[in-house]
mmCIF file of C-alpha atoms in Angstrom:
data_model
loop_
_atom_site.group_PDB
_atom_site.id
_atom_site.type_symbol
_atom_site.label_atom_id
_atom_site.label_comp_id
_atom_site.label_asym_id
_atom_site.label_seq_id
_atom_site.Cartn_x
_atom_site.Cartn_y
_atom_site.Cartn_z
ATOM 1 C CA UNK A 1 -60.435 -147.815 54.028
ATOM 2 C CA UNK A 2 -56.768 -147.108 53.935
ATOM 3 C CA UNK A 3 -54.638 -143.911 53.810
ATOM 4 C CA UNK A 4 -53.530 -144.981 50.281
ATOM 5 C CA UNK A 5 -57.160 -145.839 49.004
ATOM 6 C CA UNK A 6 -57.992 -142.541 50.303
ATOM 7 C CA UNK A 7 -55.045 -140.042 48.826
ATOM 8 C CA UNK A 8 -56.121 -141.601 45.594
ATOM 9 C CA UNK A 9 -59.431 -141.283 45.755
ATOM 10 C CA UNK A 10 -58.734 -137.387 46.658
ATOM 11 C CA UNK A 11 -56.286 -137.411 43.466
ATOM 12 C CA UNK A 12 -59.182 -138.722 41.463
ATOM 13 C CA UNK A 13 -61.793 -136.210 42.619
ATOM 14 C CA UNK A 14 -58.858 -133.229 42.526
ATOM 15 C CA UNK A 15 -59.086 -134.554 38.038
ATOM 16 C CA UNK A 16 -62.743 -135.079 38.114
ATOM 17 C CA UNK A 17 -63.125 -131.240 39.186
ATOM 18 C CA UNK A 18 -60.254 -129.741 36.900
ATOM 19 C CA UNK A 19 -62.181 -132.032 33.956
ATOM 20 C CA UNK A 20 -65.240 -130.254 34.152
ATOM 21 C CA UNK A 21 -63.249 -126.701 34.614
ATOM 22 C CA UNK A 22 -61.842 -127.109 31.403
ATOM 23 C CA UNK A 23 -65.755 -126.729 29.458
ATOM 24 C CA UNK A 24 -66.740 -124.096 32.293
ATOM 25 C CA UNK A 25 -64.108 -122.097 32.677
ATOM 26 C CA UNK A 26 -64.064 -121.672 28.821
ATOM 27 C CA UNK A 27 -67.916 -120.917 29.010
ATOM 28 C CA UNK A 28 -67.285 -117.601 30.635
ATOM 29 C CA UNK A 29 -64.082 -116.741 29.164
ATOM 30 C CA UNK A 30 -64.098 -113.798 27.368
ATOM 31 C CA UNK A 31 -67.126 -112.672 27.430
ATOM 32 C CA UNK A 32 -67.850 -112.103 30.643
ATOM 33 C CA UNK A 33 -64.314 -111.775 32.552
ATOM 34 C CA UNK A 34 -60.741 -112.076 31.027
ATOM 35 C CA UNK A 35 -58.451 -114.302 32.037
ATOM 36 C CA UNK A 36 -55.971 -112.789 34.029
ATOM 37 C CA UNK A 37 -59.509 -111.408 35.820
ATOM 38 C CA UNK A 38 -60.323 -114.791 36.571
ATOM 39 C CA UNK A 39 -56.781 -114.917 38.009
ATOM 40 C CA UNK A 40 -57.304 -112.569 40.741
ATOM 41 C CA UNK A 41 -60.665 -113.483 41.557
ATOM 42 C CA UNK A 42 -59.490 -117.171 42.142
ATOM 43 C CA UNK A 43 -56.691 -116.442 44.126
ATOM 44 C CA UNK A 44 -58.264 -114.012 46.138
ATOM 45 C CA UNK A 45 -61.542 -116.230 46.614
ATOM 46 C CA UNK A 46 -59.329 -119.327 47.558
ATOM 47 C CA UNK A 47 -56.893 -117.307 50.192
ATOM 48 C CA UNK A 48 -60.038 -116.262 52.048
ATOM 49 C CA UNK A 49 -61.382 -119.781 52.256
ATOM 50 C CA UNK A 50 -57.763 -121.052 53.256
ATOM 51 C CA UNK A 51 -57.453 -118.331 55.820
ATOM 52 C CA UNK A 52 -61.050 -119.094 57.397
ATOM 53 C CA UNK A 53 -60.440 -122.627 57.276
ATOM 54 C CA UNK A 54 -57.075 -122.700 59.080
ATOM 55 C CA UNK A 55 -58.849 -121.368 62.109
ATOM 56 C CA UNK A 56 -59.886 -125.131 62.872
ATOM 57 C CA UNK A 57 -55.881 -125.891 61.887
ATOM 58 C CA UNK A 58 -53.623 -126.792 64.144
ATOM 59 C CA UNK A 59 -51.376 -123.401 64.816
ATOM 60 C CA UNK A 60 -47.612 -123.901 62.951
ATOM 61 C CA UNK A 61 -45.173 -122.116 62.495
ATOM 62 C CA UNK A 62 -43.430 -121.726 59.484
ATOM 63 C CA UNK A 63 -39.264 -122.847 59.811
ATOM 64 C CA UNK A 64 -37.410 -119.544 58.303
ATOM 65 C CA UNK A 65 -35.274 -122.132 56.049
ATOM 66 C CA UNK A 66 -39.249 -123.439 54.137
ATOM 67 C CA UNK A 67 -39.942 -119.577 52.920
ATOM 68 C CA UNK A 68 -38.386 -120.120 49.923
ATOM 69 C CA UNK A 69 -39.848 -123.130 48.732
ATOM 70 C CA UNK A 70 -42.589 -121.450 49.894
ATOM 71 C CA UNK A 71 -42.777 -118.668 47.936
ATOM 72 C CA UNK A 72 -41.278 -121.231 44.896
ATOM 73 C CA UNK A 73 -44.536 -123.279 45.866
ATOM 74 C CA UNK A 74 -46.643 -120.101 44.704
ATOM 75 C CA UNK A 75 -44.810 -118.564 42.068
ATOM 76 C CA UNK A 76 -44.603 -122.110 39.810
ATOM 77 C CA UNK A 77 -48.772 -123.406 41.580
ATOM 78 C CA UNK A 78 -50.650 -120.046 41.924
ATOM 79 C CA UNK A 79 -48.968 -117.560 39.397
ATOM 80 C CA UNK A 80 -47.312 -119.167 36.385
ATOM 81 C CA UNK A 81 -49.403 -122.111 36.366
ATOM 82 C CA UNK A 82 -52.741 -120.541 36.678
ATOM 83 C CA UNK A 83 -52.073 -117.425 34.383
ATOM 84 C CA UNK A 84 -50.504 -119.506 31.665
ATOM 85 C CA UNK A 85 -53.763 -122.299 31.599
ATOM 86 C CA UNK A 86 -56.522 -119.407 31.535
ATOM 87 C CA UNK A 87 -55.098 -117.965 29.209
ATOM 88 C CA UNK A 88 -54.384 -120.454 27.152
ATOM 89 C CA UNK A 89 -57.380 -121.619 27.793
ATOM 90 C CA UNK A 90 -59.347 -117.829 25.965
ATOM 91 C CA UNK A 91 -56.593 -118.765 22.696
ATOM 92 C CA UNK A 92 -56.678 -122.697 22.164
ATOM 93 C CA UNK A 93 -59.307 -125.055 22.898
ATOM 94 C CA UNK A 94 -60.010 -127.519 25.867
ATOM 95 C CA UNK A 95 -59.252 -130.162 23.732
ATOM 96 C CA UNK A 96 -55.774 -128.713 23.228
ATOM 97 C CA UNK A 97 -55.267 -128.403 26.825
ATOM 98 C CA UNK A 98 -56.165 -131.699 27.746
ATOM 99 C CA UNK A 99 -53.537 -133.026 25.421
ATOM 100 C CA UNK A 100 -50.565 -130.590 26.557
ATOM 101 C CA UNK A 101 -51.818 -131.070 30.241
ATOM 102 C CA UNK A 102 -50.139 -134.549 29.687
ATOM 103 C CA UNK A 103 -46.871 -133.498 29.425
ATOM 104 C CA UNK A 104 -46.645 -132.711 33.126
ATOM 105 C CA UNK A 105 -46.797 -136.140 34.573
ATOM 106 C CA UNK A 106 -43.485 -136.910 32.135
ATOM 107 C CA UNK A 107 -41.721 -134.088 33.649
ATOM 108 C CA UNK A 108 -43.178 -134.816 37.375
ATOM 109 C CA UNK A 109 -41.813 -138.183 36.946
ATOM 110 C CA UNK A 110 -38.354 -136.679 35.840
ATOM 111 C CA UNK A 111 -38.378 -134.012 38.180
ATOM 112 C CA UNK A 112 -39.067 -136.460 40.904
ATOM 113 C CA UNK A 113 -36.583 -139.186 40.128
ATOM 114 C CA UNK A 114 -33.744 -136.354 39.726
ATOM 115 C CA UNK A 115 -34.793 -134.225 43.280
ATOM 116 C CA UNK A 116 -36.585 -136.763 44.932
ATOM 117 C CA UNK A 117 -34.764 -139.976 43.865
ATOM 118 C CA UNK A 118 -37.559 -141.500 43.354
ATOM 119 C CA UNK A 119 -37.120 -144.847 41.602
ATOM 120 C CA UNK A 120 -37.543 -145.177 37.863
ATOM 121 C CA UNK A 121 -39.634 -148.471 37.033
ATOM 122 C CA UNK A 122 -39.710 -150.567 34.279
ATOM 123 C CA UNK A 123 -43.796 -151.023 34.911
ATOM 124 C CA UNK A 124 -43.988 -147.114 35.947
ATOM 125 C CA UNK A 125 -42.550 -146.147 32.832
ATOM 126 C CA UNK A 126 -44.593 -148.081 30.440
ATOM 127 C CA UNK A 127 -47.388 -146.724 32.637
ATOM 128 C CA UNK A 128 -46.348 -143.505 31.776
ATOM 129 C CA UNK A 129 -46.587 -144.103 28.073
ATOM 130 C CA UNK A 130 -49.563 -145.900 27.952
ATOM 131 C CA UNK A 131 -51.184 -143.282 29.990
ATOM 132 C CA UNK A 132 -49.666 -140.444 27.478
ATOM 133 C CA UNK A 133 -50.916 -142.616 24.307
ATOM 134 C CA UNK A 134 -54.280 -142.853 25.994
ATOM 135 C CA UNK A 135 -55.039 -139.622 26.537
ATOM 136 C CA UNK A 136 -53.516 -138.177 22.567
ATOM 137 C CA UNK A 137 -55.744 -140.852 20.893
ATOM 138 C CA UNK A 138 -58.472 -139.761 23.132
ATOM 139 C CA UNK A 139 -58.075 -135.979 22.116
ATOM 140 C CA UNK A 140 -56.999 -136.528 19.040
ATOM 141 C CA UNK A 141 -59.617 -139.132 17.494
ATOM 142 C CA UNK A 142 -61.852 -138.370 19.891
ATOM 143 C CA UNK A 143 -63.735 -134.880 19.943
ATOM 144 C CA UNK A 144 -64.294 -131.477 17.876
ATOM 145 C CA UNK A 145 -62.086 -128.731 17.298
ATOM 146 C CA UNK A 146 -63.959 -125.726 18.925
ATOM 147 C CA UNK A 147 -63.864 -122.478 16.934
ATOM 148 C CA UNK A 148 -63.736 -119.852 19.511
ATOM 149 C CA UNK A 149 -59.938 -119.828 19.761
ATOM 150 C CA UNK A 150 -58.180 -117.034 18.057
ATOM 151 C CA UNK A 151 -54.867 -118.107 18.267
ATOM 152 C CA UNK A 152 -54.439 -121.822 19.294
ATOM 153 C CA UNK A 153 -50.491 -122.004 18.149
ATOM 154 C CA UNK A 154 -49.743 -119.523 21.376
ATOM 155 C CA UNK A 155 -52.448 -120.951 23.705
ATOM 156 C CA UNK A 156 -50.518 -124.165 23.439
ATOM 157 C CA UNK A 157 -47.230 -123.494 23.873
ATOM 158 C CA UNK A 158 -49.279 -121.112 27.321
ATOM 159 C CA UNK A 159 -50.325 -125.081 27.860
ATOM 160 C CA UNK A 160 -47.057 -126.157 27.820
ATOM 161 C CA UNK A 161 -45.317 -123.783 30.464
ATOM 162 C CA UNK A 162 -48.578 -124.384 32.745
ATOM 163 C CA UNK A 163 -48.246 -128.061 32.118
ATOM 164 C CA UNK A 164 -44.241 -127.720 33.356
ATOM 165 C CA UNK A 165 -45.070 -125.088 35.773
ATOM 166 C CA UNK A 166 -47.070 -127.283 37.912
ATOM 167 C CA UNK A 167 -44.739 -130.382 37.375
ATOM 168 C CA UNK A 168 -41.966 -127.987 39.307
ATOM 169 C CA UNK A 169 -44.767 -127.067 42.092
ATOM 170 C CA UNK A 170 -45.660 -130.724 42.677
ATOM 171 C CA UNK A 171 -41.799 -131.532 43.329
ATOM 172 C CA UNK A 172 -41.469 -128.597 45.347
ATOM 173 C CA UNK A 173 -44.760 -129.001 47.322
ATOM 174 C CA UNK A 174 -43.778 -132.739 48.227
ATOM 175 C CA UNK A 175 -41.432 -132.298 50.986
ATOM 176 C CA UNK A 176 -43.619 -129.674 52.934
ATOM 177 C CA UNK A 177 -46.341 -131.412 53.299
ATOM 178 C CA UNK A 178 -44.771 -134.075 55.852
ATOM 179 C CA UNK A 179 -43.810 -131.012 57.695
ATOM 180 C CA UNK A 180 -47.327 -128.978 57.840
ATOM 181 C CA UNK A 181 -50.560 -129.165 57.650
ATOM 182 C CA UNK A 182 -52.297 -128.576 54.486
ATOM 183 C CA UNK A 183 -54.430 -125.172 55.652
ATOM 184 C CA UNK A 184 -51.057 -123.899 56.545
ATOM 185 C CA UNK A 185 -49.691 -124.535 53.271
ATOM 186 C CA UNK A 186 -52.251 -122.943 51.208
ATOM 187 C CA UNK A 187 -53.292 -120.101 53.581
ATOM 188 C CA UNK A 188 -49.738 -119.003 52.585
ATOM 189 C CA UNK A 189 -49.146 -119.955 48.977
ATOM 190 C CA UNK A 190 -52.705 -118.265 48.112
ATOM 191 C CA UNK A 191 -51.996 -114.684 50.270
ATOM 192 C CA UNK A 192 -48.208 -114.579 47.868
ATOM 193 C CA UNK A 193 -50.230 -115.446 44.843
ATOM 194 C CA UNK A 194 -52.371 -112.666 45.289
ATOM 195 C CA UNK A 195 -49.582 -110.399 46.122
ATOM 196 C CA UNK A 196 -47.901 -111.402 42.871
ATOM 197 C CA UNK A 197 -50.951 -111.499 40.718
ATOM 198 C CA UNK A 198 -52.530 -108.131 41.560
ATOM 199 C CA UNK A 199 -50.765 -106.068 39.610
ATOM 200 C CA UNK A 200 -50.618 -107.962 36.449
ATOM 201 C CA UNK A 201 -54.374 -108.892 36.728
ATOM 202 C CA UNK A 202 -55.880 -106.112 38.657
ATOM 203 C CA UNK A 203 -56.724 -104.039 35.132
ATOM 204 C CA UNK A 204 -58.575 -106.998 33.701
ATOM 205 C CA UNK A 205 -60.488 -107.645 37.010
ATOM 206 C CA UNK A 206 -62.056 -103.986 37.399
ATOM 207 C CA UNK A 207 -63.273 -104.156 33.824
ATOM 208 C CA UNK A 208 -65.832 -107.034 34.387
ATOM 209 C CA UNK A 209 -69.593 -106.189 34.786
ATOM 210 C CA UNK A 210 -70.305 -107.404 38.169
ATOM 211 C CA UNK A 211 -73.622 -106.334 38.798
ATOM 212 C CA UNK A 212 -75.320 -107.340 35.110
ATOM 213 C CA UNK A 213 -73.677 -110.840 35.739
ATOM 214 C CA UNK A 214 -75.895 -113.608 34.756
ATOM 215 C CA UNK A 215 -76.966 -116.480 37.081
ATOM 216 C CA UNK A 216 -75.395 -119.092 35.456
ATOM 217 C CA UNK A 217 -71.891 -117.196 35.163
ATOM 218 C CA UNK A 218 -71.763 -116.258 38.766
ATOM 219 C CA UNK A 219 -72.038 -120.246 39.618
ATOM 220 C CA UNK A 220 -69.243 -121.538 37.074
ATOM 221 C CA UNK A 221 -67.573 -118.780 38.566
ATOM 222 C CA UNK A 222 -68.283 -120.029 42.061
ATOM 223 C CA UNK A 223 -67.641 -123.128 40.770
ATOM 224 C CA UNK A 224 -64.299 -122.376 39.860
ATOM 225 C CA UNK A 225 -63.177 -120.727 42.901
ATOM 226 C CA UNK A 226 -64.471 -123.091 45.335
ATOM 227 C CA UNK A 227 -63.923 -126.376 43.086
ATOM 228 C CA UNK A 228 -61.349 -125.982 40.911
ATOM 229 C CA UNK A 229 -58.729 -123.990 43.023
ATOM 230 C CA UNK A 230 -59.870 -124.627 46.538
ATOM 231 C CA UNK A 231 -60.771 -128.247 46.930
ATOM 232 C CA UNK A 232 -58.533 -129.215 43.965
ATOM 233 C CA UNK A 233 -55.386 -127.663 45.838
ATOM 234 C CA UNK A 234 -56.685 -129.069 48.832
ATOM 235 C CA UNK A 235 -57.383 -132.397 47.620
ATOM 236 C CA UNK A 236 -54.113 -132.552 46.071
ATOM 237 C CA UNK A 237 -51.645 -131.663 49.182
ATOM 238 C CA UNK A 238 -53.826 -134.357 50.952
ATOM 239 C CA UNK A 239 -53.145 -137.087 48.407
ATOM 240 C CA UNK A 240 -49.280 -135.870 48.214
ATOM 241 C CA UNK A 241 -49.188 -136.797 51.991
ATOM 242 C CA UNK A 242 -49.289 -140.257 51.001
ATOM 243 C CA UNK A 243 -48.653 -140.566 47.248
ATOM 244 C CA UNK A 244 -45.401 -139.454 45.238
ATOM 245 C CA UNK A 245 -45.494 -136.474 43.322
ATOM 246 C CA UNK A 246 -45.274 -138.288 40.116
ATOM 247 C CA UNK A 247 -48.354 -140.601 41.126
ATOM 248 C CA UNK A 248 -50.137 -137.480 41.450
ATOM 249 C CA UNK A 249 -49.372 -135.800 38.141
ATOM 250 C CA UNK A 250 -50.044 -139.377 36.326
ATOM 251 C CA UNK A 251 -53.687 -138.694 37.366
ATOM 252 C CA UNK A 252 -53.689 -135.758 34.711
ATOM 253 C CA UNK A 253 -53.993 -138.817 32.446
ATOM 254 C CA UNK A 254 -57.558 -138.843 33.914
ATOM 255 C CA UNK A 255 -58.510 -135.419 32.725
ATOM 256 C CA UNK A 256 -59.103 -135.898 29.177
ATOM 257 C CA UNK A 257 -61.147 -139.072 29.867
ATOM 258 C CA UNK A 258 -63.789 -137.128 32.447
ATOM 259 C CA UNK A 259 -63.973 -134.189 30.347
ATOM 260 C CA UNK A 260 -65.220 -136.025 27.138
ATOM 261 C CA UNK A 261 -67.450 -137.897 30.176
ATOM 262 C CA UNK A 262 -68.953 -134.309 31.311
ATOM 263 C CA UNK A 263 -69.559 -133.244 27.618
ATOM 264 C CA UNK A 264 -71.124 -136.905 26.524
ATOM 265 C CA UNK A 265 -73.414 -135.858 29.897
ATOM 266 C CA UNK A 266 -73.743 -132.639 28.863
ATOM 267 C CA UNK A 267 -75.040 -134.253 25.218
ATOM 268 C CA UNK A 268 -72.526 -132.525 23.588
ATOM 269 C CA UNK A 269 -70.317 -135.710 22.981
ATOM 270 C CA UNK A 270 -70.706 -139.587 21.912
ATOM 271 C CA UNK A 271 -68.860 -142.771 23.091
ATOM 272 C CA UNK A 272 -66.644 -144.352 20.245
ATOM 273 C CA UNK A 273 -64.323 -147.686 19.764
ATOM 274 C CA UNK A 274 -61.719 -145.379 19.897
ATOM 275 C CA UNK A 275 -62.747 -143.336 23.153
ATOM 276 C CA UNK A 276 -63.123 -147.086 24.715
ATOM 277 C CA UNK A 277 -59.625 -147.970 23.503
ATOM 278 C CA UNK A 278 -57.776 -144.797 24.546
ATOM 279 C CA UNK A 279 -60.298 -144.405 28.221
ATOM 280 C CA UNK A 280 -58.784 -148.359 28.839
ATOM 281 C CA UNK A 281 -55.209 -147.351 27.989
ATOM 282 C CA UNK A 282 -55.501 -144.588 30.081
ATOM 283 C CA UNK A 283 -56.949 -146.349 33.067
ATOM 284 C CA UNK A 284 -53.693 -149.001 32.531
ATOM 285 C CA UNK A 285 -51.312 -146.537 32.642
ATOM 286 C CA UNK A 286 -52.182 -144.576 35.267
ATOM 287 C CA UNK A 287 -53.094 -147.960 37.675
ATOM 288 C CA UNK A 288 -49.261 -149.011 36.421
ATOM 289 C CA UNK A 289 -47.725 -145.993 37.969
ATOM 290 C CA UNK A 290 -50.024 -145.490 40.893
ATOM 291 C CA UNK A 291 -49.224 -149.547 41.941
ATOM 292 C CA UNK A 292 -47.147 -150.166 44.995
ATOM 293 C CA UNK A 293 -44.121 -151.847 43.471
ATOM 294 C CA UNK A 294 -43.233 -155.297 45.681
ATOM 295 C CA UNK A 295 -41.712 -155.670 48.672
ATOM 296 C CA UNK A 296 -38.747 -158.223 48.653
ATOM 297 C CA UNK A 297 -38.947 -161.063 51.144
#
């Protein structure tokens, strides 16, 4: 199997993990721990792993001109990104993140062609807009409005800053990882996010129960922590070794498509012409942008 077959297939299970996050994380929200809790328990959860794990690492150094894209790394992937979704995520719906989750791959795909002069496609571009046409009929025509969201106009414009918010960190993320190893990337991203998150989440995170917890809270919590912000950050600094940044945000696309997959498996959804239709648009789009354009001979 090649490198390339392989970055994607770690792009693909990096969606498949943030698809199902979107009906967990929303399980347990409220009720049991606030978002900005969840915040600090993530970050803090996923710096330990990174920490423990860079001990089989090999030992870098970090160049004194990288801090700041550094730190930029964590403020835009482990701050504003991950405070704006959750909480979103307690006001709107997952449907309504799943659409404005699609925006970033648009503004990856800008942000890359301006900073990383990447080249702008005819065939990535219409990939880009199938993909984005996919996933709105998907949502749209697709699935219920949940009720539990008490003020979805300001959870989705939270959707919108997270969706841009990580469109910036995938830019910024791009050139460091053909300088260091992945461990050593996150080890440090993580330890600033939970500098910078402790003191705007630390009030939320002492209020939850932690003792009366039930069992199947504690594993969509684990489940969050280890799966949706370790292996998905992992997975996705992998895959940027090898893919461009705006390959990697076109496989948001994805998201909507495997979430409707884990509730239809879940029995709380059904397959429809029109979730055929939009799943095959999306699938199009995202195989236009991810295609290695043609060498000339």
């Amino acid at each position: 199997m090649d490198k390339r077959t392989v970055a994607l297939l770690a792009a693909f299970g990096a969606s498949l993990i943030y698809a199902i996050n979107h009906t967990l994380a929303k399980g347990v929200m409220p009720t049991y721990i606030k978002p900005f809790g969840f915040i600090l328990l993530r970050v803090i959860g996923a710096a330990a792993l990174f920490w423990l794990a860079s001990i089989w690492a090999p030992k870098q150094k970090i160049d004194r001109s990288d801090w700041l894209r550094i730190f930029g790394c964590a403020v835009f992937g482990m701050v504003i990104n991950m405070l704006m979704f959750f909480k979103g995520l307690q006001l709107s719906t997952p449907i309504n993140s799943s659409v404005m989750i699609t925006i970033s791959p648009i503004l990856v795909f800008i942000l890359s062609a301006i900073f990383l002069s990447e080249k702008i496609t005819f065939l990535r571009t219409i990939g880009i807009l199938l993909g984005f046409s996919g996933a709105l009929g998907l949502i749209l025509f697709g699935a219920e409005v949940r009720q539990d969201a008490p003020n979805i106009p300001l959870g989705n414009i939270l959707f919108i800053i997270n969706a841009a918010s990580y469109a910036i960190y995938l830019v910024l993320v791009k050139p460091l990882t053909a300088k260091y190893h992945s461990f050593t990337l996150m080890k440090w991203f993580f330890l600033i996010g939970v500098i910078i998150n402790f003191p705007i989440t630390i009030s939320e995170f002492i209020e939850v129960q932690w003792t009366t917890l039930p069992y199947d809270v504690v594993w969509k919590m684990v489940f969050v922590v280890v799966g949706t912000t370790f292996f998905t950050y992992l997975l996705n600094v992998f895959a940027l070794r090898t893919l461009k940044a705006s390959t990697i945000g076109a496989f948001i696309y994805l998201q909507p498509l495997l979430a409707i997959s884990f509730a239809m498996a879940m029995g709380a959804d059904s397959l429809s012409l029109v979730k055929i239709v939009s799943a095959l648009l999306v699938f199009l789009g995202v195989y236009l942008v991810t295609k290695t354009p043609k060498k000339l001979t």
